[in-house]
Short mmCIF file of C-alpha atoms and ligand atoms in Angstrom, two decimals:
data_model
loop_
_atom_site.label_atom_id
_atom_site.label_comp_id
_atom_site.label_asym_id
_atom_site.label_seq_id
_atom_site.Cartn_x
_atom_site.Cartn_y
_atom_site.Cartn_z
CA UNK A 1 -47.62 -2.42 -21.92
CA UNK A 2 -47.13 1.11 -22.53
CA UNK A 3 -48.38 3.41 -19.34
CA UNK A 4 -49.18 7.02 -19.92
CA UNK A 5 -48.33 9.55 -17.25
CA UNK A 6 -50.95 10.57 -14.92
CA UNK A 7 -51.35 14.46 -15.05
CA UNK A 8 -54.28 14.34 -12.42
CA UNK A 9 -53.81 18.05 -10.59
CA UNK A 10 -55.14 16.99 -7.77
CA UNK A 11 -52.34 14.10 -7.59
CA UNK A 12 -50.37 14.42 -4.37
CA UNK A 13 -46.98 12.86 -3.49
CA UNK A 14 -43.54 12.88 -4.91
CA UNK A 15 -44.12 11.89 -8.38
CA UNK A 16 -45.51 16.01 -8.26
CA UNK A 17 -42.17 16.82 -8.83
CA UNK A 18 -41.87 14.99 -11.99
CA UNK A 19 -45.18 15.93 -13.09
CA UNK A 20 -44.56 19.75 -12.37
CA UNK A 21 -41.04 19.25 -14.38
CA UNK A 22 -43.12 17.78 -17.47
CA UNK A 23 -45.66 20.55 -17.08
CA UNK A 24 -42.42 23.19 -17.38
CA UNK A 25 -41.08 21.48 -20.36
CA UNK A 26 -44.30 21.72 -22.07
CA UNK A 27 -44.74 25.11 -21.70
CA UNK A 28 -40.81 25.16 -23.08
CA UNK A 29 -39.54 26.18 -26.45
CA UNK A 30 -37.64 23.53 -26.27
CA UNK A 31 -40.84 20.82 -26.51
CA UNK A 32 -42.19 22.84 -29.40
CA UNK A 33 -44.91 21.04 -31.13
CA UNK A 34 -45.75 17.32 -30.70
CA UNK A 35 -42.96 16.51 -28.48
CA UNK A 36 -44.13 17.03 -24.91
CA UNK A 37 -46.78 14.09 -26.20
CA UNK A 38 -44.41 11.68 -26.98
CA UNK A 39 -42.30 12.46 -24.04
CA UNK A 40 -45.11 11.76 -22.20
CA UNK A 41 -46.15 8.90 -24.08
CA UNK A 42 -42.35 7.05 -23.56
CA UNK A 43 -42.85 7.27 -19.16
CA UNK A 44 -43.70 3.88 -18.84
CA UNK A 45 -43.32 4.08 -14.75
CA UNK A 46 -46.79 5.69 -13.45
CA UNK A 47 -45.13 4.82 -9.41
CA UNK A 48 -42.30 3.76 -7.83
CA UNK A 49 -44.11 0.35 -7.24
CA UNK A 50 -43.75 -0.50 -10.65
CA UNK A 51 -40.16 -0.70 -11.45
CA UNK A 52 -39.02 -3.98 -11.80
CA UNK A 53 -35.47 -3.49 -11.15
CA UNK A 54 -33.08 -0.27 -10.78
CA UNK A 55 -32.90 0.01 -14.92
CA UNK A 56 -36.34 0.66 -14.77
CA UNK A 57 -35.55 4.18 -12.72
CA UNK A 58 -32.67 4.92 -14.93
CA UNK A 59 -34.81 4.82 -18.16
CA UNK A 60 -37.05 7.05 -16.00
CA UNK A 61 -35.29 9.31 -15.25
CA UNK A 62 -33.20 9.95 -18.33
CA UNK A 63 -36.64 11.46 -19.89
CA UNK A 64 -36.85 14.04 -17.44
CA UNK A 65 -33.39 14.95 -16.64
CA UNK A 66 -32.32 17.61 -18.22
CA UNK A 67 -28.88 16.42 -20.35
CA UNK A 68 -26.03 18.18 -19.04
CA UNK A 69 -27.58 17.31 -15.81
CA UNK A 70 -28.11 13.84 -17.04
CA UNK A 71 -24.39 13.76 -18.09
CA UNK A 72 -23.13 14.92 -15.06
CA UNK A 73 -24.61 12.17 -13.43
CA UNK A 74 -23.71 9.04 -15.66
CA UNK A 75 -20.40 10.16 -17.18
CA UNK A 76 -17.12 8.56 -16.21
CA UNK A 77 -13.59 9.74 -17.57
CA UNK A 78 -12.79 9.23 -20.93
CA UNK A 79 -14.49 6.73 -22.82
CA UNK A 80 -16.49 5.53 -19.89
CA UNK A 81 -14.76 2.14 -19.87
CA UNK A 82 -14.06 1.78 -16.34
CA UNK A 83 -18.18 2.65 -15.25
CA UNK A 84 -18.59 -0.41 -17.84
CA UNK A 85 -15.79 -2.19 -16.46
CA UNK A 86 -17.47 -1.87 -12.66
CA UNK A 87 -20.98 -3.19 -13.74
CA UNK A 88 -19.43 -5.80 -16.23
CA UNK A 89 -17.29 -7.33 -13.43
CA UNK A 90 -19.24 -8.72 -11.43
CA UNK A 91 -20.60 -11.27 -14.12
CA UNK A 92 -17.13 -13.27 -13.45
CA UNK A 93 -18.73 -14.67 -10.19
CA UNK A 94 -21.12 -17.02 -10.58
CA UNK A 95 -23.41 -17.93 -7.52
CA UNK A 96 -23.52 -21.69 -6.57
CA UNK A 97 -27.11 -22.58 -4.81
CA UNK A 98 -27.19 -24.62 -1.57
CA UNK A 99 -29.94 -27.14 -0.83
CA UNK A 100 -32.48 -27.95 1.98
CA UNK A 101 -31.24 -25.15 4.35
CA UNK A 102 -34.17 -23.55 6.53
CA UNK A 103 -34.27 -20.51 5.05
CA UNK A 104 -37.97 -19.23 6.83
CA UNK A 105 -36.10 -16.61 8.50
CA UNK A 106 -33.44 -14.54 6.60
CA UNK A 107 -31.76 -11.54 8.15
CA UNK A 108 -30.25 -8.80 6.40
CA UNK A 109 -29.24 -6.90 8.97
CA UNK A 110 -25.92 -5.49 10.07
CA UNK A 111 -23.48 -3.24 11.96
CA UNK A 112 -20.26 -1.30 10.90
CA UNK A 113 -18.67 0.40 12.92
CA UNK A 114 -21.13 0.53 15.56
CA UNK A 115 -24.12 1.62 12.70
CA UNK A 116 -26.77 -0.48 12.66
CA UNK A 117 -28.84 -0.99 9.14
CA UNK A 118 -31.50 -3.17 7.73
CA UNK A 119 -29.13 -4.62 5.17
CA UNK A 120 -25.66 -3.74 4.03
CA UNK A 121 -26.74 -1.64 1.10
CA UNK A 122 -25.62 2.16 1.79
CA UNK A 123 -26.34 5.37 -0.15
CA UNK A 124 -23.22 6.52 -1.17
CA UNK A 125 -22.37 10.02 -1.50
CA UNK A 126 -23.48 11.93 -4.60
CA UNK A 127 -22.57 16.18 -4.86
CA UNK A 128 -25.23 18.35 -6.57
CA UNK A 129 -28.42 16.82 -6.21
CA UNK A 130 -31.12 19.62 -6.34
CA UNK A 131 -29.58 19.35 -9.70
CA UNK A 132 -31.98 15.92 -9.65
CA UNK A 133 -34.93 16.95 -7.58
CA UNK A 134 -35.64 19.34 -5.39
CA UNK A 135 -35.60 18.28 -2.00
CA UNK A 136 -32.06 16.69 -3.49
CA UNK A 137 -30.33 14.35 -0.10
CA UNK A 138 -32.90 15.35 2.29
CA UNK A 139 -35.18 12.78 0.53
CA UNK A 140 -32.69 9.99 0.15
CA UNK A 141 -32.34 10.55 4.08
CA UNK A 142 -36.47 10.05 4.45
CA UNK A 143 -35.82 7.49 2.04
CA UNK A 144 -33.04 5.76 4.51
CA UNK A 145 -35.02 6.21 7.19
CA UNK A 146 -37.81 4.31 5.96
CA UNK A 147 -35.81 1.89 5.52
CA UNK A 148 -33.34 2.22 7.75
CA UNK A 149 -30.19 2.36 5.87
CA UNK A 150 -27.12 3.86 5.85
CA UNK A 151 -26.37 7.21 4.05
CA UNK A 152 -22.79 9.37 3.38
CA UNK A 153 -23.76 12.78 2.47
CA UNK A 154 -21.15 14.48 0.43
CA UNK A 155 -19.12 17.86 0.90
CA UNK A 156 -20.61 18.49 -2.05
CA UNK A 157 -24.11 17.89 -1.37
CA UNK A 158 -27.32 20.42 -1.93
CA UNK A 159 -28.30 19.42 1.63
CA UNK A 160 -26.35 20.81 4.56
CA UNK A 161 -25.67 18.16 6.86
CA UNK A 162 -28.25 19.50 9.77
CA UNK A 163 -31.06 19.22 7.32
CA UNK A 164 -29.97 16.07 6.25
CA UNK A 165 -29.70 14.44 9.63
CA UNK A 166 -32.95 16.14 10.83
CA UNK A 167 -34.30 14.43 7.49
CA UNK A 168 -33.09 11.06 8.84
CA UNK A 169 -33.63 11.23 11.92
CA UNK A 170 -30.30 9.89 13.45
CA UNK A 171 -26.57 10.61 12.22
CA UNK A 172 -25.15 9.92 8.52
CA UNK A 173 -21.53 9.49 7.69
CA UNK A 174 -20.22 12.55 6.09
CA UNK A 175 -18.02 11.94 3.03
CA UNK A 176 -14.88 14.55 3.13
CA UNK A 177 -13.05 15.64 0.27
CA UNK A 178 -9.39 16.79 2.02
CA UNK A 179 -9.53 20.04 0.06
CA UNK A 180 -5.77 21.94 -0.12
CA UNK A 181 -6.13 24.10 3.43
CA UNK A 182 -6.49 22.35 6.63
CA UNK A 183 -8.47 24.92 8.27
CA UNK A 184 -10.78 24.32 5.83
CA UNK A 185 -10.69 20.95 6.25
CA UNK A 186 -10.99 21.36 10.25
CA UNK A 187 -14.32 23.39 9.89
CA UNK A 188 -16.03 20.39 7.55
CA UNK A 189 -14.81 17.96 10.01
CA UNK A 190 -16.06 19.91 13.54
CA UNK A 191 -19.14 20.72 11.69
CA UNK A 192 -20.26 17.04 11.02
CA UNK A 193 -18.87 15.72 14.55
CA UNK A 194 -21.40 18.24 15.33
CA UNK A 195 -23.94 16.96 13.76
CA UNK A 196 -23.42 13.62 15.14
CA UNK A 197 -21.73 11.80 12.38
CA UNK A 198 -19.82 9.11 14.19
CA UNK A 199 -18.08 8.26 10.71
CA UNK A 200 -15.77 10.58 8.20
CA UNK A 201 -15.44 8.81 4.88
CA UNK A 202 -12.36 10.98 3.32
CA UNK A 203 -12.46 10.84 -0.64
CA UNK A 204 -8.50 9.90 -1.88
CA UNK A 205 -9.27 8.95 -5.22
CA UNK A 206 -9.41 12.37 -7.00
CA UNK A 207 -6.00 14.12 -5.86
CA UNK A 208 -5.82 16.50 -8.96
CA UNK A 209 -8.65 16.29 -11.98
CA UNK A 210 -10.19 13.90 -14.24
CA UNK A 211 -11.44 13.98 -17.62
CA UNK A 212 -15.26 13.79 -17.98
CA UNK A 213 -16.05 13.54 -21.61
CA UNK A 214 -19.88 12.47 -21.49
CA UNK A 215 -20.38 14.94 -19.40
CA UNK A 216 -18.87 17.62 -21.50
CA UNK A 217 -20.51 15.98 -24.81
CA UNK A 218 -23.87 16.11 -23.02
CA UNK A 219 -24.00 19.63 -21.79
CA UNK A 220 -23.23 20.79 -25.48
CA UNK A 221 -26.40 18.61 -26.38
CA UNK A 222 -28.32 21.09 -23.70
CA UNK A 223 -29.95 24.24 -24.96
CA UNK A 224 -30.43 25.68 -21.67
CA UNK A 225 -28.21 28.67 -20.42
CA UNK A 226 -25.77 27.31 -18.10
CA UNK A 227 -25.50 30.31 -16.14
CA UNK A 228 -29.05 30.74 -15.06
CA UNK A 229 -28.44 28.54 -12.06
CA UNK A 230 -24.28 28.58 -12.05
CA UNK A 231 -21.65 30.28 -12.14
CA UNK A 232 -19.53 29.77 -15.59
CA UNK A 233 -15.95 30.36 -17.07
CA UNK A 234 -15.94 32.84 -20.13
CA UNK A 235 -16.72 29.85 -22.52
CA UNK A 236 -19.74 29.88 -20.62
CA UNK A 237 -18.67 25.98 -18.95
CA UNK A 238 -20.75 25.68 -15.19
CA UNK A 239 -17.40 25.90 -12.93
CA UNK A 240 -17.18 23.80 -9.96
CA UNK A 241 -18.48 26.74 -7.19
CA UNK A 242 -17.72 25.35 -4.22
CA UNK A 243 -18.67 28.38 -2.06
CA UNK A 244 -22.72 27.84 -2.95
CA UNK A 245 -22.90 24.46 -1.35
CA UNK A 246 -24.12 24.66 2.28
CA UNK A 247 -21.12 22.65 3.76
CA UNK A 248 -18.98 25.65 2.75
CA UNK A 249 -20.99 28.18 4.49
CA UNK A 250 -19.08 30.33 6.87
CA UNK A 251 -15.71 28.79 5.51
CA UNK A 252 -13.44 31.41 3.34
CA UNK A 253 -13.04 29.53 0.22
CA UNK A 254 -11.37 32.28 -2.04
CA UNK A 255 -8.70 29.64 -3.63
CA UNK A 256 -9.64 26.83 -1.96
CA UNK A 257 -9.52 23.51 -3.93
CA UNK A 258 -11.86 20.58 -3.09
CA UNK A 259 -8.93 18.42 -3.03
CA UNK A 260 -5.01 18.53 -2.89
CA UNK A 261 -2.37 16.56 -4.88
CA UNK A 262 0.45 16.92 -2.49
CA UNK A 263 -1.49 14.99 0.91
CA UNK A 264 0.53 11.76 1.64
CA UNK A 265 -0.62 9.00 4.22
CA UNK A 266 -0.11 11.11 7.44
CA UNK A 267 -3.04 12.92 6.32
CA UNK A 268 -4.70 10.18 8.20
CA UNK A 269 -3.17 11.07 11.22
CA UNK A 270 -3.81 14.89 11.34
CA UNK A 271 -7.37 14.36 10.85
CA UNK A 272 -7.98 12.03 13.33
CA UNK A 273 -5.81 14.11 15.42
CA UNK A 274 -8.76 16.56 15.38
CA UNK A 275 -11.66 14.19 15.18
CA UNK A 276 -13.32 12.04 17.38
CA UNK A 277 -15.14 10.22 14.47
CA UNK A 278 -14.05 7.51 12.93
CA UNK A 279 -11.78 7.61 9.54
CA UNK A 280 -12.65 5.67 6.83
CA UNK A 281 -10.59 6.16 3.73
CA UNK A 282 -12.54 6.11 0.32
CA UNK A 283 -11.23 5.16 -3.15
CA UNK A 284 -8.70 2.43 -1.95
CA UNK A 285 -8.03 -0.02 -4.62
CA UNK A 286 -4.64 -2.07 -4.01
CA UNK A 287 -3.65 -4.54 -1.28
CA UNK A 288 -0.50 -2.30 -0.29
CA UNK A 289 -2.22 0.71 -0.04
CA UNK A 290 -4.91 -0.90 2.24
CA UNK A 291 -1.71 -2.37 4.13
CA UNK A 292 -0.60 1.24 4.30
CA UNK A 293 -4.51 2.44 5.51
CA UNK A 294 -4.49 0.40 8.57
CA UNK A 295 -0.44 1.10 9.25
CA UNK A 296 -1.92 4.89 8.96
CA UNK A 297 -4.96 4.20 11.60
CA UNK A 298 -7.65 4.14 9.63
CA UNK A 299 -10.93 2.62 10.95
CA UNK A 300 -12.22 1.27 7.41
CA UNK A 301 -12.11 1.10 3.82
CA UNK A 302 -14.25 1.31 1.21
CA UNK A 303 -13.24 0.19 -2.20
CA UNK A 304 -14.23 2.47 -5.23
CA UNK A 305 -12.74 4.01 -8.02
CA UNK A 306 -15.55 7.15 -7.56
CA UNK A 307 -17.88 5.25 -9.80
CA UNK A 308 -15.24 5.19 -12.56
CA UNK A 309 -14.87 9.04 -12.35
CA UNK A 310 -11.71 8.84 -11.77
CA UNK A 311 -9.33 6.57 -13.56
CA UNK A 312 -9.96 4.60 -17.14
CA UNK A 313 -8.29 1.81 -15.08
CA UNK A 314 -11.15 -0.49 -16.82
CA UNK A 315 -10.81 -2.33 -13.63
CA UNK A 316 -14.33 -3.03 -12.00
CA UNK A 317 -13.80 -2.38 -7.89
CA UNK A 318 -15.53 -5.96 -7.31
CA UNK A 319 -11.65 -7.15 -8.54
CA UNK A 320 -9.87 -5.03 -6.34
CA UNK A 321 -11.46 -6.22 -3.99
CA UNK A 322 -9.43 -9.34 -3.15
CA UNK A 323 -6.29 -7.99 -2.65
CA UNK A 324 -7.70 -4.79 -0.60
CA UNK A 325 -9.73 -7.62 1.89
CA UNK A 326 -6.07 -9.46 1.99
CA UNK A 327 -4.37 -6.11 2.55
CA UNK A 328 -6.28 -5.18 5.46
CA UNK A 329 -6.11 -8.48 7.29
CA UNK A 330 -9.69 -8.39 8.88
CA UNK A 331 -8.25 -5.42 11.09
CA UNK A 332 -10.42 -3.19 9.97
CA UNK A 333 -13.93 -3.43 7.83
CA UNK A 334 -13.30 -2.96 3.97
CA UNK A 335 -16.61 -2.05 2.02
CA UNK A 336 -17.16 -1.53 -1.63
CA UNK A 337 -18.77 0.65 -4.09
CA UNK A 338 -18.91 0.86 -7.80
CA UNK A 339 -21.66 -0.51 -10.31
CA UNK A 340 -24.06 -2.58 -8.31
CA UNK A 341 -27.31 -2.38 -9.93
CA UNK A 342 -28.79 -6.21 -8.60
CA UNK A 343 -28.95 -7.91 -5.13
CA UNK A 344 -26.44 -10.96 -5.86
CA UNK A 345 -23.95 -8.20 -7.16
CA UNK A 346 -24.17 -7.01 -3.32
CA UNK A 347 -24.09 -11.18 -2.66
CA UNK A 348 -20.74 -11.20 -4.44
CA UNK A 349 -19.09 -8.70 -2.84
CA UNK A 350 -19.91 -9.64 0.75
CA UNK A 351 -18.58 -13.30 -0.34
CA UNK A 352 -15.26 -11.61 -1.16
CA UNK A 353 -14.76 -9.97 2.29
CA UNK A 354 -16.94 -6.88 1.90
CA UNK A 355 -18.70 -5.65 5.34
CA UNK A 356 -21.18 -3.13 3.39
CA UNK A 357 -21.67 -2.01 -0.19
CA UNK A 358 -22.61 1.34 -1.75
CA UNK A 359 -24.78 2.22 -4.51
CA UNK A 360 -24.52 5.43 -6.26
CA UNK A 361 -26.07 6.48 -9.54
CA UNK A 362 -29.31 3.84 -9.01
CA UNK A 363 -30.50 5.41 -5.81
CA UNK A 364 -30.20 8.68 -7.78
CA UNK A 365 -31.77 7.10 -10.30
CA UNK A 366 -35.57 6.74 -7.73
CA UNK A 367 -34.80 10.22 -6.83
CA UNK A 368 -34.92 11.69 -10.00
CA UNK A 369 -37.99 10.01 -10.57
CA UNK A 370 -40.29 9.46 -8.00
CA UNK A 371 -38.14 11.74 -4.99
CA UNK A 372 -37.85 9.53 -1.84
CA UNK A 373 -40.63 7.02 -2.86
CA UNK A 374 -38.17 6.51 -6.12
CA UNK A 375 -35.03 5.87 -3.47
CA UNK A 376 -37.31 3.51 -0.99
CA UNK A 377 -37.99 1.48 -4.21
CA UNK A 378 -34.53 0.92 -5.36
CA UNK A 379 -33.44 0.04 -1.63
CA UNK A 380 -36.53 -1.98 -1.95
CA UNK A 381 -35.56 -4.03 -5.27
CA UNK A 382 -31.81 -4.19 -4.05
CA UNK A 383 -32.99 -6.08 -0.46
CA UNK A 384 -35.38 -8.28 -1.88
CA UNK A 385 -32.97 -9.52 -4.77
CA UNK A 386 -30.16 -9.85 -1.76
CA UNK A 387 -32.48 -11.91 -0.04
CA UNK A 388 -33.49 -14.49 -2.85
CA UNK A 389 -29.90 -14.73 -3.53
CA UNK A 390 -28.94 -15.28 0.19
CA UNK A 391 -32.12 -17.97 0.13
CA UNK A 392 -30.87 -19.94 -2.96
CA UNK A 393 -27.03 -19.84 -1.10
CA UNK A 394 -28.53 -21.19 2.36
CA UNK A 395 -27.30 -18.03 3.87
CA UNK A 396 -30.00 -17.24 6.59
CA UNK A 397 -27.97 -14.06 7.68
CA UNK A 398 -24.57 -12.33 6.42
CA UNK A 399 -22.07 -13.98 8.47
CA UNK A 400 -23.60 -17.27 6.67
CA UNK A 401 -22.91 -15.43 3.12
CA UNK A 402 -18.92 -17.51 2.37
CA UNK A 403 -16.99 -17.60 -0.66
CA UNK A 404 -17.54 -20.79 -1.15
CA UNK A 405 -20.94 -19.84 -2.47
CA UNK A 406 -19.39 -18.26 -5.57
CA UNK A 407 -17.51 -19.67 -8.02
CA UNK A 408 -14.13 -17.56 -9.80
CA UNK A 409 -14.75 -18.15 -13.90
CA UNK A 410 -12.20 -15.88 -14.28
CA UNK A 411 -13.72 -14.69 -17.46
CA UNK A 412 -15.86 -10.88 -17.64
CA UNK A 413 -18.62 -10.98 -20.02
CA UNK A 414 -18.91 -7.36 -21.99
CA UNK A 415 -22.12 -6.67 -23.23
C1 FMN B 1 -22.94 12.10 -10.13
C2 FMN B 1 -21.99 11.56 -9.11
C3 FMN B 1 -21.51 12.40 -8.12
C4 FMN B 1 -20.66 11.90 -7.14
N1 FMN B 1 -20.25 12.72 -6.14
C5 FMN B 1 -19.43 12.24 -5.19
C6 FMN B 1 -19.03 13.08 -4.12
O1 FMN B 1 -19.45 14.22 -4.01
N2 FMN B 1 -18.16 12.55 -3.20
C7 FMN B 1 -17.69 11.26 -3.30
O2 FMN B 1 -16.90 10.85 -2.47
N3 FMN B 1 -18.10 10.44 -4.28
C8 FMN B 1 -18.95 10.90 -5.23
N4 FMN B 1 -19.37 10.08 -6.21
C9 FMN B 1 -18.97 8.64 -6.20
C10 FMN B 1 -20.01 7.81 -5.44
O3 FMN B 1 -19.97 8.09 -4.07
C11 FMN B 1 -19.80 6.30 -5.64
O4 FMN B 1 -18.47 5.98 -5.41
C12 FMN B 1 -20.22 5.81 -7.02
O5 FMN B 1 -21.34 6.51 -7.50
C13 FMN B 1 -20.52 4.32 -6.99
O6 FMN B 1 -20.71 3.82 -8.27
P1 FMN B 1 -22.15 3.61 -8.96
O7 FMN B 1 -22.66 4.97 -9.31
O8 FMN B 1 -21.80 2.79 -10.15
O9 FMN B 1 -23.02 2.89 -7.98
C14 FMN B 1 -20.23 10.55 -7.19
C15 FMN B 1 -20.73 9.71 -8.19
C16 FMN B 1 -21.61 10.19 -9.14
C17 FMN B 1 -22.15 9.25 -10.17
#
């Protein structure tokens, strides 16, 4: 069934925001004519409550985000192969049921590194946000507060890290990209201790560039003038501004890069040399180099390839994942990230060693839509699926989730 869009003024809530958004395009040149109608006509997601699963949020939202916004937020690098490659993956496990286990009472809850959540599904860290919604993280946080789950805000995030937390009501991880100056690096770091992040998640899968072609094709598809809201080169291309993001504040960042491509492994050691929190290094995706993590001190991993913005390795993280769990030996708690979009995809990976696992674009996904009702509902969708796949495993709790429950086919279907 088709479902029109409720336009009800008196309508409360934050669906408003999408509402208010629809109302602007209307009044836009750019919905001349009939269109605004059949916009309207094509949301088929009236609440959050409806959305069967986290596609339903990313059809959504791709009517009502603008599209070089919309590209920023699904492009990979080149062709895209490896954001395929992440989702795709995951089809080579196949889950293998378990029978007449008393499965009344199934837990999802869990701890790492002394954070306690509802379930190991975490919000990973996504830059630019108000570019989704307005109240940008500081929804997701209500959002993870609701349900009390873990969130990583980013350097890059429209939230400062105060507002955020306040949002939450108890501490994040912050997500650190090393930038090229240690100072710099020292006031992100003191400024999230601060804030009582017990956890620095440092980003070391983007050393120097990447390639983002649907994002480039995409903002050419966009009529609107890039440089009402940003600052742009003299082709009139946004330009990553680092200095307008409210981690930055108060740090000089005249020639200061987000990351570095010289830093080598005893990076690890100079920042925790001047933290208290915890390191966790980001973007790990071969058994040596989580060998060379925990040889470096580093408290935990989490496996991602930046949601395949970074290298067209066509490798989905879900088959790094072995060799990363074998690399760090059970010395340390290796997590994952990187096209989960269903509950037994977050079965999978805590079969294969993983401690956590991170979603990105689908929690962005609610937020575009529906604000933090949108992100409650994706967290929502992802638990319960996790939970019917735990039930049909016989796994009452996630120490019970093994990998004998899955079974290796070896083979990736690509549709
Ligand atoms: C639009 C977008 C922005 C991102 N920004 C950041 C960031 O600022 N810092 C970071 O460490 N990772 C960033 N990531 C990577 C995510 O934290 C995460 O690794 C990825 O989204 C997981 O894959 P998924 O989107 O398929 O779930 C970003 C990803 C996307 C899609």
């Amino acid at each position: 069934m088709q479902r029109g869009l409720s336009m009800n003024k008196n309508d409360k809530g934050p669906d408003r925001h999408r509402r208010d958004l629809l109302r602007w395009l209307a009044a836009s040149p750019l919905l001349a004519g009939g269109a605004f109608e059949a916009m309207a006509q094509e949301v088929t997601l009236a609440a959050p409550g409806e959305a069967l699963d986290v596609f339903d949020f990313e059809a959504a939202a791709k009517r009502i985000v603008p599209p070089a916004h919309w590209g920023y937020l699904q492009s990979g690098v080149d062709g895209d192969v490896t954001v395929r490659a992440n989702a795709q993956a995951f089809s080579r496990w196949q889950l293998r049921p378990r029978r007449f286990v008393d499965v009344s009472n199934v837990s999802l809850a869990t701890e790492v590194l002394g954070t306690k959540m509802a379930s190991p599904v975490m919000l990973c860290p996504i830059g630019s946000l108000r570019a989704m919604h307005p109240d940008a993280e500081a929804a997701a946080a209500r959002a993870a507060k609701t349900r009390d789950q873990l969130q990583i805000l980013s350097t890059q995030a429209s939230s400062s890290i105060e507002d955020a937390t306040a949002a939450r009501g108890a501490p994040l991880w912050f997500q650190l990209y090393t930038t090229n100056r240690f100072e710099a690096t020292v006031q992100l770091v003191r400024r999230a201790e601060s804030a009582g992040c017990p956890v620095v998640a440092v980003t070391v899968d983007t050393p120097a560039g990447r390639n983002t072609v649907t994002a480039t094709r995409l903002r050419r598809d966009d009529q609107r003038p890039c440089r009402a809201c940003h600052t742009v080169n003299d082709r009139g291309n946004p330009v990553a501004s680092i200095s307008t993001k409210p981690m930055f504040a108060g740090i000089d960042t005249k020639g200061l890069g987000l990351t570095s491509p010289s830093l080598q492994w005893d990076f690890v050691k100079r920042l925790k040399d001047v933290t208290k929190m915890k390191v966790v290094l980001t973007g790990i995706e071969a058994g040596e180099d989580a060998e060379l993590a925990v040889k470096a001190g580093a408290d935990g991993i989490i496996v991602s390839n930046h949601g395949g913005r970074a290298l067209e390795s066509g490798r989905g993280t879900i088959e790094s994942l072995g060799e990363v769990v074998q690399g760090a030996g059970g010395r340390i708690p290796v997590m994952l990230d990187g096209g989960v979009r269903r509950g037994s995809d977050v079965y999978k990976a805590l079969a294969l060693g993983a401690s956590a696992v991170g979603i990105g674009r689908p929690w962005v996904w609610g937020l575009a839509s529906f604000g933090q009702s949108g992100v409650e509902r994706v967290l929502e969708i992802l638990n319960t699926e996790l939970r019917l796949a735990m039930v049909g495993c016989g796994a009452r709790n996630l120490r019970e989730i093994k990998a004998s429950s899955l079974i290796d086919t070896g083979v990736v279907r690509r549709d």
